Tab-separated table of C-alpha atoms and ligand atoms in Angstrom:
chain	number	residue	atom	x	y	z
A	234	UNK	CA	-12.394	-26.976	42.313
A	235	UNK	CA	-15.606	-26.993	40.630
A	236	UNK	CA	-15.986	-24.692	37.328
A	237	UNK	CA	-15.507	-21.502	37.283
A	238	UNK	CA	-15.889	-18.790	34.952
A	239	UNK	CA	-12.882	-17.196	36.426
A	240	UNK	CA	-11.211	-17.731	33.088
A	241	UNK	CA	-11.560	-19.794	29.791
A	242	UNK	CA	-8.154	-21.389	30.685
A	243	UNK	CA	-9.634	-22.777	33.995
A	244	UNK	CA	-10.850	-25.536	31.889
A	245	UNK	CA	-8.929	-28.711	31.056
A	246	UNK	CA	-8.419	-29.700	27.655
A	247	UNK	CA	-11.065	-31.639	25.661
A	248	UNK	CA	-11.538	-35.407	24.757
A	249	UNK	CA	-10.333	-34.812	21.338
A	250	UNK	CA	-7.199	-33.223	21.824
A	251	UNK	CA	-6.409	-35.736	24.745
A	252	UNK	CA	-6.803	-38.362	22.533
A	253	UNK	CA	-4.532	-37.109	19.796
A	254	UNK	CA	-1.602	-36.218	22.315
A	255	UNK	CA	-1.990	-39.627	23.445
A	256	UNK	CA	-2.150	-40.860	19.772
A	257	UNK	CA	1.423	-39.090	18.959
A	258	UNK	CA	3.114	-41.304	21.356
A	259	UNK	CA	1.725	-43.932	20.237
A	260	UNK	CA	3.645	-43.799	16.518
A	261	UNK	CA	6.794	-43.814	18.745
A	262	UNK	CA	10.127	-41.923	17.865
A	263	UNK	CA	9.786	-39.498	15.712
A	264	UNK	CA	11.931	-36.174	14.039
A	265	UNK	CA	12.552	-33.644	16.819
A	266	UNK	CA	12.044	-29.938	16.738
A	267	UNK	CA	9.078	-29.522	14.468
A	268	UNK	CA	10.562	-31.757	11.935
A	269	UNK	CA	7.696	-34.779	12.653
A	270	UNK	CA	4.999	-35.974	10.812
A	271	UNK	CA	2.510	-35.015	13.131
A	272	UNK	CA	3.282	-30.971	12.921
A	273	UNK	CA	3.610	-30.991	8.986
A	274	UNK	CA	0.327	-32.532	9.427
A	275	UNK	CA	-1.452	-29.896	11.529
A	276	UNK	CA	0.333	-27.020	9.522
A	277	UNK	CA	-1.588	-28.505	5.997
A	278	UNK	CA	-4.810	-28.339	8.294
A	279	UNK	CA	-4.339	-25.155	9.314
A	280	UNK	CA	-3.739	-24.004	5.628
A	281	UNK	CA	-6.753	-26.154	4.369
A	282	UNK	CA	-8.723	-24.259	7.596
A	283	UNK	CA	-7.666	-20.735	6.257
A	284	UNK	CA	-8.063	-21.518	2.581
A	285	UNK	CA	-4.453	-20.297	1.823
A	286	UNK	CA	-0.703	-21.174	1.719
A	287	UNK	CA	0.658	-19.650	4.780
A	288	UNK	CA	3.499	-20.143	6.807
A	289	UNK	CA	2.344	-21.912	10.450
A	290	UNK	CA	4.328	-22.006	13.950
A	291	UNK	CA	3.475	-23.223	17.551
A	292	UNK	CA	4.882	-21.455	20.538
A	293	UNK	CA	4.002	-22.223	24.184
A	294	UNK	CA	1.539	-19.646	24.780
A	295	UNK	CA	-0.302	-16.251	23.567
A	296	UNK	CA	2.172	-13.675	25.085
A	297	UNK	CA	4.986	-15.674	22.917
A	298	UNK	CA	2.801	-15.817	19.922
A	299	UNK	CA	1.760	-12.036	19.678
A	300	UNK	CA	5.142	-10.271	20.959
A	301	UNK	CA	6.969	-12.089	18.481
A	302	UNK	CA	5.045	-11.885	15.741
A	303	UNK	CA	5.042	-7.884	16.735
A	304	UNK	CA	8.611	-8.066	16.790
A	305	UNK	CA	9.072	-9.282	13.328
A	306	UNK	CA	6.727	-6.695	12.039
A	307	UNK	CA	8.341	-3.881	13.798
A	308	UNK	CA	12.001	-2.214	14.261
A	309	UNK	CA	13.209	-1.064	17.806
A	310	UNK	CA	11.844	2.583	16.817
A	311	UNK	CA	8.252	1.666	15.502
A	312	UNK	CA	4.937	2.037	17.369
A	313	UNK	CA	2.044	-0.642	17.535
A	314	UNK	CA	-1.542	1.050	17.469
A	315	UNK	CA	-3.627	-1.002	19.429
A	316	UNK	CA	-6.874	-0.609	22.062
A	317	UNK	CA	-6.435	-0.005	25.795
A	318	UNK	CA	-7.772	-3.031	26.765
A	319	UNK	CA	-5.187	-4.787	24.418
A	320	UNK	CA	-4.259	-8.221	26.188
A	321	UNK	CA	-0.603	-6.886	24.410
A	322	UNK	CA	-0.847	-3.674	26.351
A	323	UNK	CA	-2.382	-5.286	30.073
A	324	UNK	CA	-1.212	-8.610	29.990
A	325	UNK	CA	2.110	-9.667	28.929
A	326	UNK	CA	4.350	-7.518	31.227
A	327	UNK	CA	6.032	-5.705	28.417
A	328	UNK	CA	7.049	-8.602	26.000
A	329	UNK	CA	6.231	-6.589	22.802
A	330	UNK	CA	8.464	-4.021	23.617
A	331	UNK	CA	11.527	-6.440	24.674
A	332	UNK	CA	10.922	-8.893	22.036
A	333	UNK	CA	10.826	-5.832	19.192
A	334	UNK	CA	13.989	-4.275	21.555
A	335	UNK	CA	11.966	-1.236	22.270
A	336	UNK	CA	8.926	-0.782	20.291
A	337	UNK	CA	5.757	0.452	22.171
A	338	UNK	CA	2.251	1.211	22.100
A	339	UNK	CA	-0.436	3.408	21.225
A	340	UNK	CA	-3.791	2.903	22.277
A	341	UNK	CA	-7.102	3.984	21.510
A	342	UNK	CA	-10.085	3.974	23.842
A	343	UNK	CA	-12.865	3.703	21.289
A	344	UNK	CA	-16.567	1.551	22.161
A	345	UNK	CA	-16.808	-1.561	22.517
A	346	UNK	CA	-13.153	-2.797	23.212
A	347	UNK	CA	-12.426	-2.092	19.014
A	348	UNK	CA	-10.307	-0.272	17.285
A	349	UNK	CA	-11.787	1.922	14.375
A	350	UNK	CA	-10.208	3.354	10.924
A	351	UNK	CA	-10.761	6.897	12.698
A	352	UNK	CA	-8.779	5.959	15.676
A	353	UNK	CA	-6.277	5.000	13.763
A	354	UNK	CA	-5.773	7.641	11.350
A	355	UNK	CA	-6.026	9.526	14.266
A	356	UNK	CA	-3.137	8.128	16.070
A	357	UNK	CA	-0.647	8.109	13.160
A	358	UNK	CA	-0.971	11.461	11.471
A	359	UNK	CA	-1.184	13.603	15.758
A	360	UNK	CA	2.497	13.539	14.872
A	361	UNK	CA	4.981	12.830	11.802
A	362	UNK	CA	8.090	14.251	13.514
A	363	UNK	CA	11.340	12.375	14.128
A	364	UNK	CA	10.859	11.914	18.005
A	365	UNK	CA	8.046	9.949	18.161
A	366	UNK	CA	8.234	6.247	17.672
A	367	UNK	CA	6.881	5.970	14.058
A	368	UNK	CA	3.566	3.948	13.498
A	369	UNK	CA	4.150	0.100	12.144
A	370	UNK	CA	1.602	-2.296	13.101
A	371	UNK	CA	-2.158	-2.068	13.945
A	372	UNK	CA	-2.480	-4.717	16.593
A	373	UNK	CA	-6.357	-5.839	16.933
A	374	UNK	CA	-7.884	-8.573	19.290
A	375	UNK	CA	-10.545	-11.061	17.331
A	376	UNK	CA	-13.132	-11.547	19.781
A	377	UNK	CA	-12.035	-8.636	22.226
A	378	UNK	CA	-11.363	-8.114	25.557
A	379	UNK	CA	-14.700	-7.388	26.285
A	380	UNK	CA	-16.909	-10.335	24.604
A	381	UNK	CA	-17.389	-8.383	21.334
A	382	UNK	CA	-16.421	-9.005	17.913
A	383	UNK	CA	-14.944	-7.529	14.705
A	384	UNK	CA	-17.584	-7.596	11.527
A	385	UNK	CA	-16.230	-8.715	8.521
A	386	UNK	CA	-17.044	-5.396	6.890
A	387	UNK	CA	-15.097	-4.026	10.210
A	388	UNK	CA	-11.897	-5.835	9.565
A	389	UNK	CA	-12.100	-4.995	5.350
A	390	UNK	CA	-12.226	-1.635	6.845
A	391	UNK	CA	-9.083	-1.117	9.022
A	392	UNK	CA	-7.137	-3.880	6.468
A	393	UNK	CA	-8.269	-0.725	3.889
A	394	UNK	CA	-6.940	1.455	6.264
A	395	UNK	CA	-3.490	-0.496	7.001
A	396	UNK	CA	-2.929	-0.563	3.194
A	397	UNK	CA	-3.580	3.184	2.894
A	398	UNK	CA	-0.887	4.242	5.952
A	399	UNK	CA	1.354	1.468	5.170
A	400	UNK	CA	0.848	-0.290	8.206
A	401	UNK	CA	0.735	-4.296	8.870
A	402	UNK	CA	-2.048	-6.174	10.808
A	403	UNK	CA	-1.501	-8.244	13.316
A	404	UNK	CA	-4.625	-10.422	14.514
A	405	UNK	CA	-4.065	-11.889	18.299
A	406	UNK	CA	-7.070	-14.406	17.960
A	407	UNK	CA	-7.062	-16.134	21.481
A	408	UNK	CA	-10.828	-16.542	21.368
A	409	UNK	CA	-10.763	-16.730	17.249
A	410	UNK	CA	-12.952	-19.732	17.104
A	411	UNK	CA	-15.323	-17.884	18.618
A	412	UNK	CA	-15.657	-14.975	16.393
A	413	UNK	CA	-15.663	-17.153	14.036
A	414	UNK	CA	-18.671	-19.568	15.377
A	415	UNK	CA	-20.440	-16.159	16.191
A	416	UNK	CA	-20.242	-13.899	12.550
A	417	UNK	CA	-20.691	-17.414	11.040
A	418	UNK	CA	-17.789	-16.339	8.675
A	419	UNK	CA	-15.046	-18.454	7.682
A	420	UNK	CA	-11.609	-17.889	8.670
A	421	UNK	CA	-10.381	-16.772	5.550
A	422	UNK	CA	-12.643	-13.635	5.339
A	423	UNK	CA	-11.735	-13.048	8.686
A	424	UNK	CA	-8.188	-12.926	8.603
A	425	UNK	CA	-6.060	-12.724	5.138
A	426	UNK	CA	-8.909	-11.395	2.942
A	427	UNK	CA	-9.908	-8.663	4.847
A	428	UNK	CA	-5.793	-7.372	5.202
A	429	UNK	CA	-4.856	-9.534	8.149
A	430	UNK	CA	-0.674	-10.158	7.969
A	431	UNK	CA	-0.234	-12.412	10.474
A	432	UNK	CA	-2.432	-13.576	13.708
A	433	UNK	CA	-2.514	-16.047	16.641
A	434	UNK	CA	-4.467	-18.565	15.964
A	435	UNK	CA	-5.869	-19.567	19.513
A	436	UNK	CA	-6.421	-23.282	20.601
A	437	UNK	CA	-5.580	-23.054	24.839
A	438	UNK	CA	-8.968	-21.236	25.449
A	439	UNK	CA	-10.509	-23.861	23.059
A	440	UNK	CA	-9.617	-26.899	24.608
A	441	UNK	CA	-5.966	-27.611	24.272
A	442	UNK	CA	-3.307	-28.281	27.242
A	443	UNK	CA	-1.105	-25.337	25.362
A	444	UNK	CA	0.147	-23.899	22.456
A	445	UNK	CA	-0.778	-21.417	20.420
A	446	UNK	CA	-0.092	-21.673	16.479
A	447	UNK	CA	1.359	-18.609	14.771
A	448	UNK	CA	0.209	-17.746	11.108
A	449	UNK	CA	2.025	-15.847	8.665
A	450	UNK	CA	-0.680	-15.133	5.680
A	451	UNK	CA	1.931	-12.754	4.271
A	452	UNK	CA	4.885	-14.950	4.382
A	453	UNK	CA	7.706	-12.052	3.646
A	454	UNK	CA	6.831	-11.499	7.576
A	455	UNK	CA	7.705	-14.682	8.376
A	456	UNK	CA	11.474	-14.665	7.206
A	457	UNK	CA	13.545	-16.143	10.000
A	458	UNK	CA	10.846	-15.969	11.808
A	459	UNK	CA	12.057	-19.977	13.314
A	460	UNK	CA	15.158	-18.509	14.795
A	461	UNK	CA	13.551	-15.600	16.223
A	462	UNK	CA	11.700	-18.814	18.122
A	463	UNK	CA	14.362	-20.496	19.111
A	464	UNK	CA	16.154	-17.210	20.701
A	465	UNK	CA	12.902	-16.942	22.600
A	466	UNK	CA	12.964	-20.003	23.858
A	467	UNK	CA	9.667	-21.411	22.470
A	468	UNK	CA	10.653	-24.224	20.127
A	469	UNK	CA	9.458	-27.501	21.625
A	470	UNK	CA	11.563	-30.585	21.031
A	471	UNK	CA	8.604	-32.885	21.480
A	472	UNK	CA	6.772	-30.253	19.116
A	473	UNK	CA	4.215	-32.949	18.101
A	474	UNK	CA	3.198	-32.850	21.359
A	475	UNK	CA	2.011	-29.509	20.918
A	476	UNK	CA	1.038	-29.907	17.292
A	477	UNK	CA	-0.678	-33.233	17.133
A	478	UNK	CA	-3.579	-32.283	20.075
A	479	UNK	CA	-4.457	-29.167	17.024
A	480	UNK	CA	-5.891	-32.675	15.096
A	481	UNK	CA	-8.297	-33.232	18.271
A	482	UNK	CA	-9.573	-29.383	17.629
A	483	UNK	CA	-9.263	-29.321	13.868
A	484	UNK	CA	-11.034	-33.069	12.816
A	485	UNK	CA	-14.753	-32.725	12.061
A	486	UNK	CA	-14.554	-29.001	13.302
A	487	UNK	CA	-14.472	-29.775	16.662
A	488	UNK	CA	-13.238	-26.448	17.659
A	489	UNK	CA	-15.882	-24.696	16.114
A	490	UNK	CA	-18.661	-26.842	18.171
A	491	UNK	CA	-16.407	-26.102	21.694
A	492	UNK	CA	-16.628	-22.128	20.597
A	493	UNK	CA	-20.219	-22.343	19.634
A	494	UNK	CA	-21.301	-24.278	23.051
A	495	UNK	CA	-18.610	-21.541	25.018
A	496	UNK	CA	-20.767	-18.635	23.116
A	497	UNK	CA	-24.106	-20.062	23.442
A	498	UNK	CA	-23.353	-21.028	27.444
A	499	UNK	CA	-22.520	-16.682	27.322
A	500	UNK	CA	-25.859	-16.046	26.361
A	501	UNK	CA	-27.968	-18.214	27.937
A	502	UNK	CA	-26.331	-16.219	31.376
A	503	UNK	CA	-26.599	-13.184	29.781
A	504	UNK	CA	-30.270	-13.567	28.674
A	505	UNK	CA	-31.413	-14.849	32.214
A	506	UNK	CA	-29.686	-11.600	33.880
A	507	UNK	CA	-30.048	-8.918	32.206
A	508	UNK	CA	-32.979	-7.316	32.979
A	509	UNK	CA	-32.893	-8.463	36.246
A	510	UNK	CA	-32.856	-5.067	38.987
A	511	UNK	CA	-29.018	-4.837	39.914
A	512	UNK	CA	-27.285	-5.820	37.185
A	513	UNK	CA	-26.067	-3.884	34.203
A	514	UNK	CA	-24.921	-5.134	30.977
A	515	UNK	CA	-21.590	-3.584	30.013
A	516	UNK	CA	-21.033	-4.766	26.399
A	517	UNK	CA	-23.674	-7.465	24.638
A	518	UNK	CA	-22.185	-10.446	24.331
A	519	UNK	CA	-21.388	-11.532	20.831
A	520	UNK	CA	-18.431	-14.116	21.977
A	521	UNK	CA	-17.883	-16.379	25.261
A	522	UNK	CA	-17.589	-13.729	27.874
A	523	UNK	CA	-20.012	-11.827	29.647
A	524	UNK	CA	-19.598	-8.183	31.632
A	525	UNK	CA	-21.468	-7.035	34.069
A	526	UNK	CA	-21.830	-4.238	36.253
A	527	UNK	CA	-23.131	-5.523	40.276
A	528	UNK	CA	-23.207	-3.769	43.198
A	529	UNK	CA	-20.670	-4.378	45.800
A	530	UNK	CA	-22.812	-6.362	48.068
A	531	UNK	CA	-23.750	-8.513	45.134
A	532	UNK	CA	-20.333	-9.018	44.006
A	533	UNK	CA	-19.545	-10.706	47.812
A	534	UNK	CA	-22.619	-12.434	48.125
A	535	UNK	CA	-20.791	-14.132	44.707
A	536	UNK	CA	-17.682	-14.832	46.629
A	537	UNK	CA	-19.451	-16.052	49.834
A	538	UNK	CA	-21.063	-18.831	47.284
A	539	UNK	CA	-18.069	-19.848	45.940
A	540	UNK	CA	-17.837	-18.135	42.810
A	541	UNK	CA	-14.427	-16.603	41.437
A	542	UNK	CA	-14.316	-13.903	38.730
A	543	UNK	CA	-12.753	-10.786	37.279
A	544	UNK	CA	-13.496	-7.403	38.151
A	545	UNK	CA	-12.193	-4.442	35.951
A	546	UNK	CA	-13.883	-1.414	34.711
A	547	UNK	CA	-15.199	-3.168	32.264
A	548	UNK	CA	-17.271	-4.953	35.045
A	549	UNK	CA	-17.504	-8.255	36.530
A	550	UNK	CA	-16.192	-11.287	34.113
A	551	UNK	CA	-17.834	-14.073	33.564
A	552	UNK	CA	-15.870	-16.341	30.878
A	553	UNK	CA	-17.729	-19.381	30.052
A	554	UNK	CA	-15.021	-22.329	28.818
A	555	UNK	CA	-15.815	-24.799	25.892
A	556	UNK	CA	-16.565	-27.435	28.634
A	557	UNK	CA	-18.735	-25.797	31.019
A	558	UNK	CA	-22.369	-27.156	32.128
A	559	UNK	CA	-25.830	-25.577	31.345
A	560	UNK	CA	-26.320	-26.648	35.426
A	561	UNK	CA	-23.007	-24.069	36.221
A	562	UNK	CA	-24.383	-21.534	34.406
A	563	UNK	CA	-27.781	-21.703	35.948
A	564	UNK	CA	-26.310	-21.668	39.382
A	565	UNK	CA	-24.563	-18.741	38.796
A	566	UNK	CA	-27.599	-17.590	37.648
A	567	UNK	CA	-29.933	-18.246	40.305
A	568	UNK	CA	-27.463	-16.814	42.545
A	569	UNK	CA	-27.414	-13.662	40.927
A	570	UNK	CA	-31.276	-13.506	41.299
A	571	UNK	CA	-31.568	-14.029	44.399
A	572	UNK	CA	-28.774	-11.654	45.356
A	573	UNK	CA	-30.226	-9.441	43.412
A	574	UNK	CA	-33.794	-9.628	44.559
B	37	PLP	C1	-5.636	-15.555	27.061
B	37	PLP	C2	-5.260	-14.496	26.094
B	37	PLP	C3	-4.007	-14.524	25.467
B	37	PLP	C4	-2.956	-15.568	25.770
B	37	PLP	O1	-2.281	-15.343	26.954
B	37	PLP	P1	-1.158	-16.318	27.539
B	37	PLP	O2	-1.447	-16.367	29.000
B	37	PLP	O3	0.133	-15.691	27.244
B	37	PLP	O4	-1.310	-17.631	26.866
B	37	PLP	C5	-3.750	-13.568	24.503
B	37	PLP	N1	-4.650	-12.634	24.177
B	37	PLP	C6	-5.858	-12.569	24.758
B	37	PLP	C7	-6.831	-11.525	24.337
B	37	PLP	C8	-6.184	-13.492	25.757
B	37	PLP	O5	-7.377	-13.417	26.341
């Protein structure tokens, strides 16, 4: 199949992390379970990336990552705040709630795919009584679900916020590199400084074959956190096969250049669209994906050509991957033209 903005997980994973998978097999055996050189390695990385000494885990995937790190943050009877489009909420067929052994959700519908200190506030003091699951976590997405992103002064504000309610923060960063790449903030201010507990520190949509790491900035969260893992299902043997391909990402900051040419391949489509008659902008890009509203008759003469993409009511989804060619994107966008001319 040629590329596709279907999804940033359409994409394969990227030279650098291939070669450091292939690299780990190459020191032969090696300490099982997460006990190899390779993973300690990665975890000092990840604590050198973050500027902090916090407790780091890989799991398979982002569903594992988030509803278990929402499950040690939360008893059976507490409530996660989080925004409708949460990826938590939509996309992981309840895991949150079984992984926490009952927990659920409340969500906000505020602009721009964001929670806000308002919404929040709003959501935990509509009731205080004892038969309403009582309010634990603030769950936010860094970029969003719709291409936007959290400002620093954004985050201080709902860590301020979490503090004040006695609430944690969970951070489920699947597309963190590129908030990062785009608020050209580092991941520190981002995250732990601004009241951030624990987050998911994305590297799938970034150019690994899997795994997502886990990090515990406030490390009381992250008390038997491993066997919570293991119950799950998601500790690796191999781990270092998981672990080591973070080196491909993390040395000389190659994940930061795949997230900046994802984000800049976003707005070179969105620039060359969006004034064109036909198509309507739904959020401005600040991350890798873009949303637009197109007719119905556009939106086929799309899937007659061969494209594949996402349609919500947040619009049509166009997700462009760390690997994907200036020539893709202005295909797509010639098409577009000329099915909207
Ligand atoms: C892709 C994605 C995830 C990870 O999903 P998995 O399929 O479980 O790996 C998590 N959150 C968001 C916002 C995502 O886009």
């Amino acid at each position: 199949m040629g590329q596709q903005f279907t999804s940033d997980n359409t994409a394969g994973m990227c030279p650098q992390a291939l070669a450091a998978f292939v690299e780990a097999n190459l020191t032969g055996h090696e300490d099982a379970y997460g006990e190899d050189t390779w993973t300690a390695k990665v975890c000092d990385r990840i604590r050198d990336v973050f500027e902090c000494d916090a407790e780091v885990f890989f799991v398979f995937n982002g569903t594992a990552a988030n509803s278990l790190i929402l499950a040690a943050m939360c008893q059976s009877y507490h409530s996660v705040i989080c925004h409708q489009m949460a990826h938590v909420d939509n996309d992981e067929c309840g895991a949150p709630g079984f992984f926490s052994g009952g927990s659920t959700l409340l969500v906000s519908n505020d602009p721009l795919g964001k929670l806000t200190p308002k919404a929040i506030e709003d959501l935990v003091t509509q009731r205080h009584d004892i038969h309403y699951p009582k309010p634990k976590v603030i769950s936010l997405t860094q970029a969003t679900e719709c291409g936007t992103v959290y400002s620093v002064n954004e985050l201080q504000a709902i860590g301020k916020t979490a503090r004040r309610l006695g609430l944690h923060v969970h951070m489920d960063g699947a597309r963190f590199a590129n908030a990062v790449v785009s608020l050209n903030a580092t991941p520190a201010d981002l995250t732990w400084r601004a009241g951030i507990d624990a987050m998911v520190f994305g590297g799938t949509k970034n150019g690994l074959p899997m795994g997502e790491a886990v990090v515990f900035f406030n490390k009381d969260l992250a008390t038997d956190f491993a066997y919570r893992l293991k119950q799950a299902g998601q500790l690796a043997s191999k781990m270092r096969f998981i672990s080591a391909p973070w080196l491909g990402l993390l040395d000389n900051d190659v994940w930061l250049e795949n997230a900046r040419h994802a984000n800049a391949m976003a707005k070179r489509l969105h620039v060359r669209v969006k004034d064109l008659k036909g198509v309507k902008v739904m959020f401005q890009p600040q991350a890798n994906g873009v949303f637009l509203g197109l007719d119905h008759a556009v939106q086929d003469g799309l899937r007659a050509r061969g494209w594949v993409f996402l349609v919500s009511e947040r619009g049509c989804r166009f997700m462009c991957s760390w690997d994907v060619l200036e020539e893709t994107v202005d295909k797509l966008c010639r098409d577009i033209e000329v099915l909207c001319a």
